[in-house]
């Protein structure tokens, strides 16, 4: 049976992943952790929570040993936009945090799942249907740490036999917890504003396509890859996965099918626009499909219908 520690567990992914993992592996087998001293009631009431800074290697090791952890899902990271305003912090948390996790995994014989990102690509990468194996020369600190992280995870697998696995996440869209400091966050904020004010001002320019995914598919990818037959995994740490690719105006068209008077305008943020322009328009995920059966369930239409319904319920609002 897996005994799992989730780092960065109170973020956009962790908040949902922990509850799903507890449902699958049992509440007692999933330890939530983050740098925060305390956690929301729904996490504390369903299992153990540990306050752990991933830069504190000693505490990380102690927590893993105390709970007999054999699988770490490492989510603690600084995202792209914050990474450009604080590159030193991004380097420290994303590189040294991952290094500490891999070292603890090596010492305790644990597996590691940690996500990479579309940010691992840069302006010299083929933009459309970006291949699994291609040029990786990102121009953001976040991207640099993601490429280095992919390599470091490969190294720990080859050198020490640590069972490392990961996917390259696109922008993730969800209604439970807000994303924190990414370039793709507009695709979440737009739904909040559509329900609250029937309009949204996008900091990403018209025509800027990026890969996106609804959170249930992202969670499924983590579970499916963690359970995948290791003998079939050739790439392990950096699978391209994809579900949909859109620009802000494409999302507005979908939202207008539910809220006809929704209006989108633009006030482009040059920093986040430059990051978005350096990323692919869409990834080719055929390797993930072939090696472990990846298949998303949500397209832009299905996601938008579900997102508006669930978010309106959460905000106590009607939008029809
Ligand atoms: C970001 O925008 O920084 C993240 C990502 C694509 O990794 N959502």
Short mmCIF file of C-alpha atoms and ligand atoms in Angstrom, two decimals:
data_model
loop_
_atom_site.label_atom_id
_atom_site.label_comp_id
_atom_site.label_asym_id
_atom_site.label_seq_id
_atom_site.Cartn_x
_atom_site.Cartn_y
_atom_site.Cartn_z
CA UNK A 1 0.00 0.00 0.00
CA UNK A 2 1.23 3.47 -0.83
CA UNK A 3 1.94 5.86 2.08
CA UNK A 4 2.02 9.27 0.48
CA UNK A 5 3.38 12.68 1.52
CA UNK A 6 2.12 15.64 -0.51
CA UNK A 7 4.25 18.81 -0.34
CA UNK A 8 2.77 22.19 -1.27
CA UNK A 9 -0.51 20.56 -0.34
CA UNK A 10 -2.56 23.74 0.16
CA UNK A 11 -2.08 25.08 -3.38
CA UNK A 12 -4.35 24.85 -6.41
CA UNK A 13 -3.46 21.21 -7.20
CA UNK A 14 -2.78 19.95 -3.67
CA UNK A 15 -6.13 21.04 -2.25
CA UNK A 16 -7.95 18.75 -4.68
CA UNK A 17 -5.33 16.03 -5.03
CA UNK A 18 -5.14 15.30 -1.28
CA UNK A 19 -8.87 14.61 -1.04
CA UNK A 20 -8.79 12.36 -4.12
CA UNK A 21 -5.73 10.47 -2.86
CA UNK A 22 -7.38 10.00 0.55
CA UNK A 23 -10.43 8.57 -1.21
CA UNK A 24 -8.31 6.11 -3.21
CA UNK A 25 -5.56 5.09 -0.75
CA UNK A 26 -7.32 5.73 2.59
CA UNK A 27 -7.28 8.86 4.79
CA UNK A 28 -4.57 7.43 7.05
CA UNK A 29 -2.22 6.83 4.09
CA UNK A 30 -2.07 10.39 2.74
CA UNK A 31 -0.15 12.99 4.76
CA UNK A 32 -0.79 16.57 3.67
CA UNK A 33 1.98 19.12 4.13
CA UNK A 34 2.84 22.69 3.28
CA UNK A 35 4.89 25.55 4.68
CA UNK A 36 1.77 26.96 6.43
CA UNK A 37 1.52 26.38 10.19
CA UNK A 38 -2.09 25.20 9.88
CA UNK A 39 -4.50 23.86 7.26
CA UNK A 40 -8.20 24.16 6.41
CA UNK A 41 -10.63 22.04 8.47
CA UNK A 42 -11.46 19.63 5.61
CA UNK A 43 -7.81 18.58 5.39
CA UNK A 44 -7.25 18.27 9.16
CA UNK A 45 -10.53 16.45 9.72
CA UNK A 46 -9.78 13.76 7.11
CA UNK A 47 -6.16 12.97 7.96
CA UNK A 48 -2.75 14.09 9.16
CA UNK A 49 -1.32 17.51 8.31
CA UNK A 50 2.36 18.40 8.80
CA UNK A 51 3.84 21.88 8.49
CA UNK A 52 7.06 21.35 6.46
CA UNK A 53 9.23 23.83 4.57
CA UNK A 54 10.76 21.85 1.67
CA UNK A 55 13.98 23.82 2.19
CA UNK A 56 14.27 22.18 5.63
CA UNK A 57 15.77 18.84 4.56
CA UNK A 58 16.07 17.54 8.14
CA UNK A 59 12.38 18.07 8.98
CA UNK A 60 11.35 16.67 5.58
CA UNK A 61 13.30 13.48 6.32
CA UNK A 62 11.90 13.25 9.87
CA UNK A 63 8.31 13.57 8.65
CA UNK A 64 8.85 10.90 5.96
CA UNK A 65 10.36 8.48 8.48
CA UNK A 66 7.73 9.20 11.17
CA UNK A 67 4.91 8.28 8.76
CA UNK A 68 6.74 5.48 6.85
CA UNK A 69 6.31 7.38 3.60
CA UNK A 70 7.06 5.43 0.41
CA UNK A 71 5.73 7.94 -2.15
CA UNK A 72 6.23 11.72 -2.27
CA UNK A 73 4.08 13.96 -4.46
CA UNK A 74 6.13 17.13 -4.60
CA UNK A 75 4.03 20.16 -5.53
CA UNK A 76 5.71 22.99 -3.59
CA UNK A 77 7.00 25.46 -6.20
CA UNK A 78 7.07 29.09 -7.29
CA UNK A 79 5.17 29.61 -10.58
CA UNK A 80 6.19 31.59 -13.67
CA UNK A 81 4.97 35.14 -13.01
CA UNK A 82 6.12 35.27 -9.38
CA UNK A 83 9.33 33.56 -10.54
CA UNK A 84 10.09 36.51 -12.83
CA UNK A 85 9.57 39.03 -10.02
CA UNK A 86 11.60 36.89 -7.54
CA UNK A 87 14.01 34.74 -9.59
CA UNK A 88 16.33 33.96 -6.65
CA UNK A 89 13.43 32.72 -4.54
CA UNK A 90 12.14 30.66 -7.48
CA UNK A 91 15.56 29.07 -7.95
CA UNK A 92 15.89 28.32 -4.23
CA UNK A 93 12.47 26.73 -3.73
CA UNK A 94 12.17 24.99 -7.09
CA UNK A 95 15.72 23.58 -7.23
CA UNK A 96 16.76 23.11 -3.60
CA UNK A 97 13.26 21.98 -2.58
CA UNK A 98 13.30 19.31 -5.29
CA UNK A 99 16.86 18.29 -4.41
CA UNK A 100 15.83 17.79 -0.76
CA UNK A 101 12.82 15.72 -1.80
CA UNK A 102 14.94 13.51 -4.09
CA UNK A 103 17.55 13.00 -1.40
CA UNK A 104 14.92 11.97 1.16
CA UNK A 105 13.37 9.68 -1.47
CA UNK A 106 16.77 8.09 -2.11
CA UNK A 107 17.34 7.56 1.63
CA UNK A 108 13.84 6.20 2.37
CA UNK A 109 13.31 4.24 -0.86
CA UNK A 110 10.30 6.39 -1.80
CA UNK A 111 8.93 7.12 -5.24
CA UNK A 112 8.57 10.76 -6.36
CA UNK A 113 5.94 12.35 -8.56
CA UNK A 114 6.65 16.00 -9.37
CA UNK A 115 5.17 18.09 -12.17
CA UNK A 116 7.07 19.86 -14.90
CA UNK A 117 5.28 22.39 -17.12
CA UNK A 118 4.78 23.78 -20.62
CA UNK A 119 7.21 26.39 -19.24
CA UNK A 120 10.03 23.88 -19.82
CA UNK A 121 9.89 25.02 -23.46
CA UNK A 122 11.03 28.35 -24.90
CA UNK A 123 10.87 30.55 -27.99
CA UNK A 124 13.12 28.26 -30.06
CA UNK A 125 10.85 25.22 -29.46
CA UNK A 126 8.41 24.27 -32.26
CA UNK A 127 5.21 26.11 -31.26
CA UNK A 128 2.44 23.88 -32.59
CA UNK A 129 2.03 20.26 -31.54
CA UNK A 130 5.33 20.59 -29.68
CA UNK A 131 6.97 17.14 -29.77
CA UNK A 132 7.75 15.14 -26.63
CA UNK A 133 11.50 15.33 -27.28
CA UNK A 134 12.57 18.68 -28.70
CA UNK A 135 14.51 21.90 -28.07
CA UNK A 136 14.24 23.10 -24.43
CA UNK A 137 15.73 26.58 -24.01
CA UNK A 138 13.21 28.39 -21.75
CA UNK A 139 13.67 32.10 -21.04
CA UNK A 140 12.07 32.26 -17.57
CA UNK A 141 13.59 31.24 -14.23
CA UNK A 142 10.56 29.01 -13.67
CA UNK A 143 11.25 27.29 -17.00
CA UNK A 144 14.94 26.90 -16.23
CA UNK A 145 14.09 25.19 -12.93
CA UNK A 146 11.55 22.96 -14.68
CA UNK A 147 14.05 21.70 -17.29
CA UNK A 148 16.70 21.21 -14.61
CA UNK A 149 14.11 19.43 -12.45
CA UNK A 150 13.21 17.03 -15.28
CA UNK A 151 16.91 16.20 -15.68
CA UNK A 152 17.49 15.86 -11.95
CA UNK A 153 14.58 13.43 -11.63
CA UNK A 154 15.94 11.40 -14.58
CA UNK A 155 19.34 11.39 -12.88
CA UNK A 156 17.96 10.08 -9.56
CA UNK A 157 16.19 7.34 -11.44
CA UNK A 158 19.22 6.29 -13.51
CA UNK A 159 21.82 6.72 -10.75
CA UNK A 160 19.92 5.60 -7.64
CA UNK A 161 16.86 3.77 -8.94
CA UNK A 162 14.44 6.28 -7.39
CA UNK A 163 11.03 5.75 -9.03
CA UNK A 164 10.62 9.30 -10.34
CA UNK A 165 7.68 10.26 -12.58
CA UNK A 166 6.14 13.50 -13.86
CA UNK A 167 4.08 15.30 -16.49
CA UNK A 168 4.39 18.70 -18.15
CA UNK A 169 1.26 20.46 -16.94
CA UNK A 170 -0.41 23.11 -19.04
CA UNK A 171 -2.39 25.95 -17.37
CA UNK A 172 -4.77 24.35 -14.87
CA UNK A 173 -8.34 25.53 -14.42
CA UNK A 174 -10.25 24.80 -11.22
CA UNK A 175 -12.85 26.29 -8.88
CA UNK A 176 -11.79 24.96 -5.46
CA UNK A 177 -8.51 26.83 -4.83
CA UNK A 178 -7.10 29.76 -6.80
CA UNK A 179 -3.82 29.42 -8.69
CA UNK A 180 -0.97 31.48 -7.27
CA UNK A 181 1.32 33.51 -9.48
CA UNK A 182 1.19 31.80 -12.87
CA UNK A 183 0.89 33.20 -16.39
CA UNK A 184 -2.13 31.04 -17.23
CA UNK A 185 -4.12 32.21 -14.16
CA UNK A 186 -6.30 34.48 -16.35
CA UNK A 187 -8.16 31.36 -17.50
CA UNK A 188 -9.38 30.86 -13.92
CA UNK A 189 -9.99 34.53 -13.04
CA UNK A 190 -12.16 34.98 -16.15
CA UNK A 191 -14.78 32.57 -14.74
CA UNK A 192 -14.92 34.34 -11.35
CA UNK A 193 -15.41 37.70 -13.07
CA UNK A 194 -17.92 36.29 -15.56
CA UNK A 195 -20.12 35.13 -12.68
CA UNK A 196 -19.58 38.17 -10.46
CA UNK A 197 -19.50 41.05 -13.00
CA UNK A 198 -20.28 39.59 -16.46
CA UNK A 199 -17.03 41.07 -17.79
CA UNK A 200 -13.28 40.45 -17.61
CA UNK A 201 -10.15 42.41 -18.51
CA UNK A 202 -7.46 40.01 -19.71
CA UNK A 203 -3.77 40.63 -19.05
CA UNK A 204 -3.02 38.16 -21.88
CA UNK A 205 -3.47 39.51 -25.41
CA UNK A 206 -6.04 38.39 -27.96
CA UNK A 207 -4.70 35.58 -30.15
CA UNK A 208 -2.31 34.15 -27.51
CA UNK A 209 -2.93 30.42 -27.51
CA UNK A 210 -1.73 28.25 -24.61
CA UNK A 211 -2.42 24.67 -23.57
CA UNK A 212 -4.92 24.36 -20.72
CA UNK A 213 -6.52 21.55 -18.71
CA UNK A 214 -9.43 21.17 -16.28
CA UNK A 215 -8.36 20.04 -12.81
CA UNK A 216 -10.17 16.63 -12.83
CA UNK A 217 -8.02 15.62 -15.82
CA UNK A 218 -4.86 16.90 -14.11
CA UNK A 219 -5.64 14.88 -10.98
CA UNK A 220 -6.39 11.81 -13.11
CA UNK A 221 -3.02 12.19 -14.87
CA UNK A 222 -1.19 12.11 -11.52
CA UNK A 223 -3.02 9.00 -10.31
CA UNK A 224 -2.71 7.20 -13.66
CA UNK A 225 1.00 7.90 -14.05
CA UNK A 226 1.78 6.97 -10.43
CA UNK A 227 0.04 3.62 -10.99
CA UNK A 228 1.44 3.03 -14.50
CA UNK A 229 3.45 -0.11 -15.24
CA UNK A 230 7.10 1.01 -14.83
CA UNK A 231 8.30 -1.37 -17.54
CA UNK A 232 6.30 0.67 -20.10
CA UNK A 233 7.68 4.09 -19.07
CA UNK A 234 10.47 5.34 -21.27
CA UNK A 235 10.17 9.07 -20.55
CA UNK A 236 9.18 8.98 -16.84
CA UNK A 237 9.72 12.59 -15.75
CA UNK A 238 8.45 14.85 -18.41
CA UNK A 239 5.45 13.57 -20.31
CA UNK A 240 3.71 16.10 -22.53
CA UNK A 241 0.02 15.96 -21.68
CA UNK A 242 -2.67 18.04 -23.35
CA UNK A 243 -6.42 18.55 -23.23
CA UNK A 244 -7.24 21.84 -25.01
CA UNK A 245 -5.49 24.89 -26.45
CA UNK A 246 -7.16 28.31 -26.54
CA UNK A 247 -6.69 32.08 -26.55
CA UNK A 248 -8.69 34.44 -24.26
CA UNK A 249 -11.28 35.19 -26.97
CA UNK A 250 -11.96 31.45 -27.48
CA UNK A 251 -12.80 31.14 -23.79
CA UNK A 252 -15.03 34.24 -23.99
CA UNK A 253 -17.01 32.65 -26.85
CA UNK A 254 -17.61 29.55 -24.69
CA UNK A 255 -18.62 31.62 -21.66
CA UNK A 256 -21.04 33.66 -23.82
CA UNK A 257 -22.91 30.44 -24.64
CA UNK A 258 -23.96 30.50 -20.95
CA UNK A 259 -23.76 34.25 -20.20
CA UNK A 260 -24.66 35.98 -23.49
CA UNK A 261 -23.93 39.53 -22.22
CA UNK A 262 -20.40 38.59 -21.00
CA UNK A 263 -17.78 41.04 -22.29
CA UNK A 264 -14.00 40.59 -22.62
CA UNK A 265 -11.50 43.41 -22.99
CA UNK A 266 -7.73 43.64 -22.66
CA UNK A 267 -5.09 45.45 -20.57
CA UNK A 268 -2.00 43.45 -21.48
CA UNK A 269 0.67 42.90 -18.83
CA UNK A 270 4.00 42.97 -20.74
CA UNK A 271 5.76 40.59 -18.32
CA UNK A 272 3.17 37.84 -18.43
CA UNK A 273 2.60 38.39 -22.17
CA UNK A 274 6.29 37.87 -22.88
CA UNK A 275 6.22 34.65 -20.87
CA UNK A 276 3.12 33.42 -22.71
CA UNK A 277 4.67 34.29 -26.09
CA UNK A 278 7.71 32.17 -25.24
CA UNK A 279 5.58 29.04 -24.57
CA UNK A 280 4.11 26.56 -27.06
CA UNK A 281 0.60 26.97 -28.50
CA UNK A 282 -0.14 23.26 -28.10
CA UNK A 283 1.69 20.08 -27.08
CA UNK A 284 1.76 16.69 -28.80
CA UNK A 285 0.81 14.21 -26.05
CA UNK A 286 1.01 11.02 -28.12
CA UNK A 287 3.90 9.63 -26.04
CA UNK A 288 1.85 9.80 -22.81
CA UNK A 289 -1.07 8.18 -24.63
CA UNK A 290 1.18 5.36 -25.87
CA UNK A 291 3.25 4.73 -22.70
CA UNK A 292 0.53 4.90 -20.00
CA UNK A 293 -2.81 5.42 -21.70
CA UNK A 294 -3.27 9.17 -21.06
CA UNK A 295 -6.64 10.46 -22.29
CA UNK A 296 -8.34 13.68 -21.10
CA UNK A 297 -12.11 13.86 -20.52
CA UNK A 298 -12.75 17.61 -20.69
CA UNK A 299 -12.66 19.92 -23.72
CA UNK A 300 -13.31 23.68 -23.51
CA UNK A 301 -17.10 23.31 -23.79
CA UNK A 302 -17.49 20.57 -21.17
CA UNK A 303 -15.09 22.35 -18.81
CA UNK A 304 -16.86 25.71 -19.15
CA UNK A 305 -20.29 24.26 -18.41
CA UNK A 306 -19.00 22.45 -15.31
CA UNK A 307 -16.79 25.32 -14.11
CA UNK A 308 -19.60 27.91 -14.30
CA UNK A 309 -22.05 25.64 -12.51
CA UNK A 310 -19.67 24.64 -9.69
CA UNK A 311 -18.19 28.11 -9.23
CA UNK A 312 -21.61 29.79 -9.10
CA UNK A 313 -22.63 27.28 -6.43
CA UNK A 314 -19.45 28.03 -4.46
CA UNK A 315 -19.92 31.81 -4.75
CA UNK A 316 -23.64 31.56 -3.94
CA UNK A 317 -24.53 33.35 -7.21
CA UNK A 318 -26.68 32.67 -10.26
CA UNK A 319 -25.41 33.54 -13.72
CA UNK A 320 -28.23 32.46 -16.05
C1 LIG B 1 2.15 29.03 -14.83
O1 LIG B 1 1.41 29.75 -15.55
O2 LIG B 1 3.22 29.43 -14.35
C2 LIG B 1 1.71 27.61 -14.56
C3 LIG B 1 2.34 26.68 -15.54
C4 LIG B 1 1.86 26.65 -16.93
O3 LIG B 1 3.20 25.94 -15.19
N1 LIG B 1 0.29 27.53 -14.59
#
